Every structure is written in structure tokens, then in C-alpha cells.
Coordinates of C-alpha atoms and ligand atoms in Angstrom, one line a residue:
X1 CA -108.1 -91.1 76.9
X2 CA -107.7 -93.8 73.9
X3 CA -104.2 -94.5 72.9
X4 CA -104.0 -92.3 69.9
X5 CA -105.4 -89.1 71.5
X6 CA -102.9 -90.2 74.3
X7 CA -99.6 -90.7 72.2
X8 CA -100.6 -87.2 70.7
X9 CA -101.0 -85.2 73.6
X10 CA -98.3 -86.9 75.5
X11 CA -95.7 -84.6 73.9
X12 CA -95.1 -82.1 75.5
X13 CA -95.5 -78.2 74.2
X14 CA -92.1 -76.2 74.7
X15 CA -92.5 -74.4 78.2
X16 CA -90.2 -71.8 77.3
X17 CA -91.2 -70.5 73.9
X18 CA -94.4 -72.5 73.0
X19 CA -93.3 -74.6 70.2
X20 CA -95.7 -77.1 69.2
X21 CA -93.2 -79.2 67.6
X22 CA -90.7 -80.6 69.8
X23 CA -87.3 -78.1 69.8
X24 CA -84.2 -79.5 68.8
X25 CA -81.4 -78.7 71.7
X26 CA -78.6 -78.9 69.6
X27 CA -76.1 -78.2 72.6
X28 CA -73.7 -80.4 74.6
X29 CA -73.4 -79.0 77.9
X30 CA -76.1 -76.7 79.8
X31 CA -74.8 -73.5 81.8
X32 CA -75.6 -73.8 86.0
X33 CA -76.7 -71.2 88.2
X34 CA -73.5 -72.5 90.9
X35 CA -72.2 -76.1 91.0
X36 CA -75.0 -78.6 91.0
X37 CA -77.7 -75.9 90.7
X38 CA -78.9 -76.4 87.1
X39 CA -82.5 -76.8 84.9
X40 CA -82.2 -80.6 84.8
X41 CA -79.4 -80.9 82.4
X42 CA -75.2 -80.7 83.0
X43 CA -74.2 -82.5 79.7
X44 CA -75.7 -84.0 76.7
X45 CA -74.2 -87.4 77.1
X46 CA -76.2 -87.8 79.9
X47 CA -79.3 -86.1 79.3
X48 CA -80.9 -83.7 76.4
X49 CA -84.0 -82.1 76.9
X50 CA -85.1 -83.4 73.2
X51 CA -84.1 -86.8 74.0
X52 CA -85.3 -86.9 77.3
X53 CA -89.3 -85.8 75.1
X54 CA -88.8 -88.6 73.1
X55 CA -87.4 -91.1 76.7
X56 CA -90.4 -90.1 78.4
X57 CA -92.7 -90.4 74.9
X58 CA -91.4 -94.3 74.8
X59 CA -91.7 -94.8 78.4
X60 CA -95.3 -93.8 78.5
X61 CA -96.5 -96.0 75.5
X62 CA -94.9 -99.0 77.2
X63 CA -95.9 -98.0 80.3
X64 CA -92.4 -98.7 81.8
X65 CA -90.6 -96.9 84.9
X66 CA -88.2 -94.7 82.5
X67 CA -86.8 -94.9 79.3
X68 CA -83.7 -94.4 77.6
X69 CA -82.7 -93.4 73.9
X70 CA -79.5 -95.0 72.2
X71 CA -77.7 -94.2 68.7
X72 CA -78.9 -97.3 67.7
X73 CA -80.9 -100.5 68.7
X74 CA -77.3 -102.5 68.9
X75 CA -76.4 -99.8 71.5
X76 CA -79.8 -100.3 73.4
X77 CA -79.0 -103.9 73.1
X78 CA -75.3 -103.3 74.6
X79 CA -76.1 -101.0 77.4
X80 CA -78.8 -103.8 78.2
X81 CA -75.9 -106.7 78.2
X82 CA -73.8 -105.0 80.1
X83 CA -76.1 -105.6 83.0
X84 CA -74.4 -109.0 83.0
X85 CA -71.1 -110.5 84.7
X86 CA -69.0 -113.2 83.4
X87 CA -70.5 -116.5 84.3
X88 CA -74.0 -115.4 83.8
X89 CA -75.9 -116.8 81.1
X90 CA -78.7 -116.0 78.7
X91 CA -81.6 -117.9 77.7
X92 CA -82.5 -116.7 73.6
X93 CA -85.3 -117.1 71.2
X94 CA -84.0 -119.3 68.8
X95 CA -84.1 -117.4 65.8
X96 CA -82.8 -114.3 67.3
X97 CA -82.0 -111.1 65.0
X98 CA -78.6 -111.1 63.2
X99 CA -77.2 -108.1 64.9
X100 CA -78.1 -110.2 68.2
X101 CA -76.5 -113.0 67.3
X102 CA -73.7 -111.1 66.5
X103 CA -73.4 -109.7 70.0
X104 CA -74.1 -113.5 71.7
X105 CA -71.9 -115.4 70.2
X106 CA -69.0 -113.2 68.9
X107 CA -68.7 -110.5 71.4
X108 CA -70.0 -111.0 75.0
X109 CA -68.7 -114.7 74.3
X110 CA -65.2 -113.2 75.0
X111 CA -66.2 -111.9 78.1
X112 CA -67.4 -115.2 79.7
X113 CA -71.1 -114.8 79.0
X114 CA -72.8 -118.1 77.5
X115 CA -76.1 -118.2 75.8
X116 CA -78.3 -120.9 75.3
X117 CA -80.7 -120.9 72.4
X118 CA -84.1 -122.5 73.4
X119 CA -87.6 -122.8 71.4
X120 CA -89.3 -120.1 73.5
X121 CA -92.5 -120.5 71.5
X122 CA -93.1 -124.0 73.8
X123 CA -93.2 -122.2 77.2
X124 CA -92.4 -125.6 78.4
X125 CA -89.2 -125.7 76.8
X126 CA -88.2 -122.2 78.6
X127 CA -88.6 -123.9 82.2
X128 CA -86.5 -127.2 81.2
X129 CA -83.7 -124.9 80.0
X130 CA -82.9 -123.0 83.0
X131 CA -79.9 -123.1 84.4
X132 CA -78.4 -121.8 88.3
X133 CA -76.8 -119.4 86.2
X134 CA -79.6 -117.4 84.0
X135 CA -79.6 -114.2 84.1
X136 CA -82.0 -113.0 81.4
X137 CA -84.5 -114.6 79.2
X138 CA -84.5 -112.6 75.3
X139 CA -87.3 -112.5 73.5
X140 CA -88.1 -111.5 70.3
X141 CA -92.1 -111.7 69.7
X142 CA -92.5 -112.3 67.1
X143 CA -89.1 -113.6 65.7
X144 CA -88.2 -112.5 62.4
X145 CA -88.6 -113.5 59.1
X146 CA -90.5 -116.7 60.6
X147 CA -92.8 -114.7 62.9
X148 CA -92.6 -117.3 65.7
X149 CA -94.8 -115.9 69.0
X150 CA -93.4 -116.9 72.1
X151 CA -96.2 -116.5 75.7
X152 CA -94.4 -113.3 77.9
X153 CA -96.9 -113.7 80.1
X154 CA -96.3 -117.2 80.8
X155 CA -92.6 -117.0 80.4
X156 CA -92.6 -113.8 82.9
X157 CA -94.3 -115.9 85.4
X158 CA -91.2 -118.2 85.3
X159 CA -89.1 -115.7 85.1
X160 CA -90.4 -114.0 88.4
X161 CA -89.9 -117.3 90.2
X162 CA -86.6 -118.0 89.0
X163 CA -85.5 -114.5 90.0
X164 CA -84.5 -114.0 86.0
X165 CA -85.0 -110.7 84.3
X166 CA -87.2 -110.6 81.2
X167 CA -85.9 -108.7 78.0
X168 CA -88.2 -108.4 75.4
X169 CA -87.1 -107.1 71.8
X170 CA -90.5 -105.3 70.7
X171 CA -89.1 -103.9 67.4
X172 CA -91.4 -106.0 65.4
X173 CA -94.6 -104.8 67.3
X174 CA -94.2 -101.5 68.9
X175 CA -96.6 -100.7 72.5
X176 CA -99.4 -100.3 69.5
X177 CA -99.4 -104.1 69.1
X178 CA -98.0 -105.2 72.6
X179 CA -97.0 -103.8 75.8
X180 CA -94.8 -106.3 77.2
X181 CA -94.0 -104.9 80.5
X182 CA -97.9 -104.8 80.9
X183 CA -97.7 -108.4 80.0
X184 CA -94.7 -108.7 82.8
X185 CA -91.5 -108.3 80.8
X186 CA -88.7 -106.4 83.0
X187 CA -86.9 -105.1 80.0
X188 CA -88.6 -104.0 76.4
X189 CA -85.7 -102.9 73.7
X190 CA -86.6 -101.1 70.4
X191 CA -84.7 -100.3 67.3
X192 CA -86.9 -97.1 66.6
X193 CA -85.5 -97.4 63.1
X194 CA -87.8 -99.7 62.1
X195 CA -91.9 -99.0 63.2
X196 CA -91.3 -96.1 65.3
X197 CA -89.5 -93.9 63.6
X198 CA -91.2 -95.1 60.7
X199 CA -90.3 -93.5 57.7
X200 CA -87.1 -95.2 56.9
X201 CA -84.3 -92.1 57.8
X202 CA -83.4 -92.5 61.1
X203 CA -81.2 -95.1 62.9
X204 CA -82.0 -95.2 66.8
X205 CA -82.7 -97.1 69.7
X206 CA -84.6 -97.0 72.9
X207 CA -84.9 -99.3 76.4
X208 CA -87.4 -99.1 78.7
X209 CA -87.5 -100.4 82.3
X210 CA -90.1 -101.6 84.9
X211 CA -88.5 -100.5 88.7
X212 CA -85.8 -97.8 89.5
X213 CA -83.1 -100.2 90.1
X214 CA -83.3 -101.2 86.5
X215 CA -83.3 -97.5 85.4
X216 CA -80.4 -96.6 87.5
X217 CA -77.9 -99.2 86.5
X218 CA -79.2 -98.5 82.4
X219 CA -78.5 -94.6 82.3
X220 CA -75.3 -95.6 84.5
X221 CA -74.2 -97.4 81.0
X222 CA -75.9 -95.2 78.5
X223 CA -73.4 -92.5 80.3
X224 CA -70.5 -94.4 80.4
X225 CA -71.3 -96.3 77.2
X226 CA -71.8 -93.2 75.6
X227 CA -73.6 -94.4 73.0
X228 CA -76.1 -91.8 73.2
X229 CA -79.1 -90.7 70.3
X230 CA -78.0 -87.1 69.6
X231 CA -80.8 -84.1 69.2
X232 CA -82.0 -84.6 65.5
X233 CA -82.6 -87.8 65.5
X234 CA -84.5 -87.4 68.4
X235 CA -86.8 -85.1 67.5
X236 CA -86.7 -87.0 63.7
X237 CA -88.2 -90.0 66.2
X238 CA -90.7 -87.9 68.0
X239 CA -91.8 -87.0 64.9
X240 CA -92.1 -90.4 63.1
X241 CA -94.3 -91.5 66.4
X242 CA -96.7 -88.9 66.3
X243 CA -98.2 -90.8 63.0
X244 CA -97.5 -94.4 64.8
X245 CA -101.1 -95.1 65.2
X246 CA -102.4 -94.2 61.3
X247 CA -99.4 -96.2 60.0
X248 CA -99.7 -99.3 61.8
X249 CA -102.9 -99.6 61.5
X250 CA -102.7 -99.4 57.6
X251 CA -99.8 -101.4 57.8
X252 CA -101.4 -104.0 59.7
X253 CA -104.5 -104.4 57.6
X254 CA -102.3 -104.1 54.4
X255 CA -100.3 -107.2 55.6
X256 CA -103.3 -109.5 56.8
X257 CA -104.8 -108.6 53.1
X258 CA -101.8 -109.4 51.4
X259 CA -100.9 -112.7 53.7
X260 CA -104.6 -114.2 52.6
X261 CA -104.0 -113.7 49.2
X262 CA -100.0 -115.0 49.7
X263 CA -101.1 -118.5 51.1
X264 CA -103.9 -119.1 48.1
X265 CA -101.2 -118.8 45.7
X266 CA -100.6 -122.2 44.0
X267 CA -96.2 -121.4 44.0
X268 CA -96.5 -120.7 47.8
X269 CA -95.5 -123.2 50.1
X270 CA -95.8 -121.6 53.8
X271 CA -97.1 -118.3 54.9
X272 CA -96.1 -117.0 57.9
X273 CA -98.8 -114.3 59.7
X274 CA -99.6 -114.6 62.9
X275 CA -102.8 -113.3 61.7
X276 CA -103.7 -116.3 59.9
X277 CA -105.4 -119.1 61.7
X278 CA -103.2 -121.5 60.4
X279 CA -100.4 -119.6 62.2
X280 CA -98.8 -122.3 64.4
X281 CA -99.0 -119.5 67.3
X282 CA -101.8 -117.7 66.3
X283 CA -103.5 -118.3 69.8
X284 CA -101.7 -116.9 71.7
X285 CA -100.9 -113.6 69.1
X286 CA -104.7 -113.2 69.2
X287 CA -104.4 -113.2 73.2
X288 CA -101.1 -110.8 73.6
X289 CA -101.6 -108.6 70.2
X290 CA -103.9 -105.7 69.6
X291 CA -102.8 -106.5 65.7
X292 CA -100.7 -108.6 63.9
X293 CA -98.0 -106.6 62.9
X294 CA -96.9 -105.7 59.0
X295 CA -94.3 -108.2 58.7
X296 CA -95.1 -111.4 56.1
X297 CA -93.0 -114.1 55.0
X298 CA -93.2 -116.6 52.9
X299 CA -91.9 -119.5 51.3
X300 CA -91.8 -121.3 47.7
X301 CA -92.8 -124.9 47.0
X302 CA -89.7 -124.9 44.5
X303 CA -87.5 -124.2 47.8
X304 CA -84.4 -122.9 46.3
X305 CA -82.4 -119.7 46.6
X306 CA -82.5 -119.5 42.8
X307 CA -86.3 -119.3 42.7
X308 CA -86.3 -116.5 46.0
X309 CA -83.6 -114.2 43.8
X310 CA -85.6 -114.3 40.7
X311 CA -88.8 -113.3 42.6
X312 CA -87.4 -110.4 44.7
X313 CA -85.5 -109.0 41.3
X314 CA -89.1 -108.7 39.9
X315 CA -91.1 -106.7 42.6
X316 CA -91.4 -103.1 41.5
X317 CA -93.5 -101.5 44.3
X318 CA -91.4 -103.9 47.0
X319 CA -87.9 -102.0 47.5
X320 CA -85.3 -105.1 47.8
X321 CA -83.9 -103.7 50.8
X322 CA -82.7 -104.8 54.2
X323 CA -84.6 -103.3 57.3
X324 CA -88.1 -103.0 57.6
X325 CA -91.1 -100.9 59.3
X326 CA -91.2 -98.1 56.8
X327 CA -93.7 -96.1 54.9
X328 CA -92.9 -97.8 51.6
X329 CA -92.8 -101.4 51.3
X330 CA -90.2 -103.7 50.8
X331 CA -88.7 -107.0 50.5
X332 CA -85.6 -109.1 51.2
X333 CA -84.7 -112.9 51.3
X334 CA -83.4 -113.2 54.8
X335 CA -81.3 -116.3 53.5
X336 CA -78.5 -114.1 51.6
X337 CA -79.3 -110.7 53.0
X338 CA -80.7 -109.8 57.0
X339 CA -79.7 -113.5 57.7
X340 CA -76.2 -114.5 55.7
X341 CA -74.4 -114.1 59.1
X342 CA -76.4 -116.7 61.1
X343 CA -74.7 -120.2 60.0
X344 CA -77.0 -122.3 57.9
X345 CA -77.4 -125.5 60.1
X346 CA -78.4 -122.8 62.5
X347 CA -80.6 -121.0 60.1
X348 CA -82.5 -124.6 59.0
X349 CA -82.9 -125.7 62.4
X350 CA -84.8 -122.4 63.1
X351 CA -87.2 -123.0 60.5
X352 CA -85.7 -120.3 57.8
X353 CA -85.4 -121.8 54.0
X354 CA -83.7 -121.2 51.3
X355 CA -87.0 -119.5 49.2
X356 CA -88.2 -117.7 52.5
X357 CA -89.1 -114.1 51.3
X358 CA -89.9 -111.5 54.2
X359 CA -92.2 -108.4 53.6
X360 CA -92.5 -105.3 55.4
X361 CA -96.0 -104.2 54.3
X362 CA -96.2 -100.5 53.6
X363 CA -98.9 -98.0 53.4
X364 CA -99.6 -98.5 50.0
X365 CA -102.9 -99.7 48.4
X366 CA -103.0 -103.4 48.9
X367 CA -104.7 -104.2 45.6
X368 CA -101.4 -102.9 44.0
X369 CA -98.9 -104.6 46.2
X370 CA -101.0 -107.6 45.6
X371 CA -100.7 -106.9 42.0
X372 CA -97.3 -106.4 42.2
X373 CA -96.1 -109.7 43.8
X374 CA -98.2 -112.0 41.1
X375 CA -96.3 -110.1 38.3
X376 CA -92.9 -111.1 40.3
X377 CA -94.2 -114.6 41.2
X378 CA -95.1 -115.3 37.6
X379 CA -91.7 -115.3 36.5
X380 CA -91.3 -118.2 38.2
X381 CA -93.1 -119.6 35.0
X382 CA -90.4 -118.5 32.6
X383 CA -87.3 -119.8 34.3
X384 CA -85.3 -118.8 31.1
X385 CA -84.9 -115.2 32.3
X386 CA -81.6 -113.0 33.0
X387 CA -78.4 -115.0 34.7
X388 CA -79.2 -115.2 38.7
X389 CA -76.0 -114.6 40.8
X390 CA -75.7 -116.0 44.3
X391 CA -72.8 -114.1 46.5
X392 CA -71.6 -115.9 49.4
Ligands
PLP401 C1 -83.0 -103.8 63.4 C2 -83.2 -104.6 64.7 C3 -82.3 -104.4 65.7 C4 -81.1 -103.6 65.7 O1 -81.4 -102.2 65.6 P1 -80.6 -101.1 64.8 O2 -81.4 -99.9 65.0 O3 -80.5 -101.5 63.4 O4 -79.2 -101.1 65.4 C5 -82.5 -105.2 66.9 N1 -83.6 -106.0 67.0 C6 -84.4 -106.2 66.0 C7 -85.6 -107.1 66.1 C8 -84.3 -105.5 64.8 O5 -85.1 -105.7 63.8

């Protein structure tokens, strides 16, 4: 079967009553015939029949060993980190996600964990920076807002030899774009707020591993963690998935639409699509993608924060909003928003400036979103306008 008939029928109809939409088992603990004799389930902390649809959903589409669902995608990313001891060390993308960051370098920090932030997008780089003590090599692919693309396939093969697990953050792409445990990744981590779920109401988080070892020692910490994804939002994620495939693709096409017109703009400086071929990584996108994902950014040749404010004040269609991955689409400048906790020599050595813009393309029509951002970008001709307000 082709994916989208697959990711349909690959939810399961309720064997008790018939349901076609996934039930919600809004109960924490599951009554047993005599100790230990039971339907599968003791207690919703460690497993829900409507979480466990949406686990095995995830697993599936990734192609993974099992899969796990979390409150959040920083509690996927916890129960993931605490597969680590102190002394061990991580090997990052450079421009990691805030939240990430967050967790790195102000969190497991304290608890003797050291990370080393590398340019993963030169696979070369990755080797040189290994250490006795690395543990795990994060990726995002691609990063966000500058939409670097680092090689998993290349990088897993180091990582095999090295005897390192691979985590890959696939937020961004979703198993529609790439399958990174196909591609070799040990680890694949997804805020299912963003893509999956889709439709910008749900917060959640899913992990999904490659061998049994893995799986063990992750619902080990999702149970003890606790940081579970409780029935409703569950079945809220089921249900954004099942329209995964019509979205993306939309979105997708939207996005390279929009990025073409973007970089013929005379007040754009930089475009970044991995979809465009003058995409610094656009090779190997085109080898590990199926598409090129909704996500654009872009930056202005008057590089200034000033300049960014006044364009994403203007947008009407574009919701100024953090978060991306939704239905509608929307805009931020990463700078003072998504990116303001990420220290600035930090932010400039990772390529993010001052003007960049980031877009989440939605399913609208692209000749209005297109419309839309050269109404905004012209009022970069009347610089005159309302009072702009930087908070720091
Ligand atoms: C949003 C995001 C996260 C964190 O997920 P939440 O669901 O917001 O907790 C992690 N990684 C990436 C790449 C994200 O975009």
C-alpha cells in the first residue's frame, strides 16, 4: 500500500464497540481479572489504550521498534536525556531549538552532562568533534529558522562506528518528508504540536526507537518521569494525523511557491528553502527529503530588527505567532521571539540575523499569501510609519 492509504488504515477500528474514530479512554487505572491478569493496561501512566493508537500510529510512519507519547515535545526530549549519566557528553546541531538549548546548557549542565555544539551540516566536522565521551549526536534536520540540512545517513554511519546513539529531532519534517531511522538514526523525537497534530490546539510529544533495548529503558522514564500525553490529546493527535498527507503536501507546495517569489524580491537579502537550488544544502535535502518541508525564512538587505518588526506588524493573512506547522499560516522573527533565549554571539555565529523572518506556510492559496507579504514588505518604503518598540 502507498503511504496515505497506509497512514489511514493504520488506525485501528475499536474492537469492542466498532468505533471508527479512535475512543477516548478517559480512565486512569484498568480493572484485572486477579493480580497481573489484565487486557494490557494496569494504569494510565504507563499505558492508555488511546495513547498506545496514536504510539503505535507514530511508530509505524517512522518505521521505528515502538513509540512513546509525551505531554509535550520538551518531555519527549527529557525522557530521551535521561538516557545519559554524568560525564557523558552530547554532540548538537549548532542552531539547536530554544527549548533545547534550554535543557543543554541550563538544566542537564547541573547534572554533569556537557554538550558540544558542532556544524553538523559538514559531516566532516561531526567526525573531528568526537570525543571518548559522546554519547549522542542531536540533530535537528533541518535546523530552524535557517533551515540548515545536516547528512543522517552519513552521520549515522559514524555514529555506528563510534558506538554513539543518533537522535534526530524530526518536528520540522514529519516521516512524510523523512524517515530518519530508515535513514539510520537510533532515536527520532517529535513535538506533535507542530506538523502532526496540525491544526494548532494540541501540545504533545512523541519518541520513537529502533531496537528493544532502546524501548525498554524510554517507557522505563516515560513511567517514572510521568510526563505522560493524557487521552484527549491523544486522540486530538490521531486525529490531526489522519489529514497529515493532504496538509503537507499543500503546505509544501505553498512554501516552494512562496520561497521563489521571496528570493526575486528586490528588499530580500537571503532565502532560506531547502527547496531552492541555491540552498547551501539543497543536495543532500533532494537525496534524504520526499519534500521540502513548509517552513521559509528569510532575511532583509536593510538587516535590522527595526525593519523585521515593521514587516511582521503588517502581514494580515500571516498570524505573528510563535510555533509553527499549522493549518493557518504564520510568522515570527526568531530574533526577539522563538530565539530571544539563545545569546546573540551565539545566535550570529549560527547564521540567524537581526531581519531574519521565519514562515510556517499554511494551506491557504498561495497567490494571497504572496499578496499578502508584498503589502507588508512595502512598508518598508514608508519608514515614517507608527513608533516600533523593541522589548529586551
Ligand atoms: C516546538 C519544538 C520542540 C518542543 O516541543 P513542544 O511541544 O513545544 O514542547 C522541540 N523541537 C522542535 C524542533 C520544536 O520545534
Amino acid at each position: 500500500m502507498k503511504t496515505a492509504t497506509q497512514l489511514i488504515h493504520s488506525i485501528p477500528i475499536d474492537e469492542l464497540t466498532g468505533a471508527i474514530s479512535v475512543p477516548i479512554y478517559q480512565s486512569s487505572t484498568f480493572v484485572q481479572e486477579s493480580p497481573g491478569i489484565n487486557k494490557g493496561f494496569e494504569f494510565s501512566r504507563a499505558n492508555n489504550p488511546t495513547r498506545k493508537v496514536l504510539e503505535d500510529l507514530i511508530c509505524n510512519l517512522e518505521e521505528g521498534y515502538a513509540g512513546f507519547g509525551f505531554a509535550s515535545g520538551m518531555a519527549a526530549i527529557d525522557a530521551v536525556l535521561k538516557l545519559l549519566k554524568t560525564g557523558d557528553e552530547i554532540m548538537a546541531v549548532e542552531d539547536t531549538y530554544g527549548g533545547i538549548f534550554q535543557a543543554f546548557n541550563h538544566m542537564f549542565d547541573r547534572f554533569g552532562i556537557k554538550v558540544n555544539y558542532v556544524d553538523t551540516s559538514n559531516t566532516d566536522k561531526v567526525l573531528a568533534n568526537i570525543t571518548p565521551n559522546t554519547r549522542i549526536i542531536w540533530l535537528e534536520s533541518p535546523t530552524n529558522p535557517t533551515l540548515k540540512i545536516s547528512d543522517i545517513k552519513s552521520i549515522s554511519k559514524i555514529a555506528k562506528q563510534h558506538n554513539i546513539l543518533l537522535v534526530v529531532d524530526n518536528t520540522l519534517s514529519t516521516p512524510l518528508v523523512q524517515q530518519p531511522i530508515v535513514l539510520g538514526a537510533d532515536i527520532v523525537i517529535h513535538s506533535a504540536s507542530k506538523y502532526l497534530a496540525g491544526h494548532t490546539d494540541v501540545i504533545a510529544g512523541l519518541v520513537v526507537v529502533n531496537n528493544k533495548s532502546l524501548a525498554d529503558q524510554i517507557r522505563f522514564n516515560q513511567n517514572v518521569s510521568g510526563g505522560i500525553l493524557s487521552p484527549f490529546e491523544a486522540w486530538l493527535t490521531v486525529r490531526g494525523i489522519e489529514t497529515l498527507c493532504l496538509r503537507l503536501e499543500k503546505q509544501c507546495s505553498n512554501a516552494m511557491t512562496v520561497a521563489t517569489w521571496l528570493a526575486a524580491h528586490p528588499a530580500v537579502d537571503k532565502v532560506f528553502y531547502p527547496g531552492l537550488a541555491t540552498h547551501k544544502n539543497h543536495h543532500i535535502a533532494r537525496k534524504q527529503q520526499k519534500y521540502y518541508g513548509a517552513m521559509v525564512s528569510f532575511s532583509l538587505k536593510n538587516d535590522n530588527i527595526k525593519n523585521a518588526i515593521r514587516i511582521v506588524n503588517a502581514t494580515k493573512l500571516f498570524k505573528l505567532a510563535e510555533s509553527f506547522g499549522g493549518v493557518k499560516s504564520m510568522l515570527n522573527h526568531p530574533a526577539t521571539m522563538t530565539h530571544r533565549v539563545i545569546p546573540e554571539d551565539f545566535r550570529k555565529k549560527a547564521g540567524l540575523q537581526d531581519s531574519c523572518i521565519r514562515l510556517s506556510v499554511g494551506i491557504e492559496d498561495a497567490e494571497d499569501l504572496i499578496n499578502d507579504l508584498k503589502q507588508a514588505l512595502e512598508k518598508l518604503n514608508h519608514p515614517a510609519g507608527k513608533q516600533i518598540t523593541i522589548l529586551q
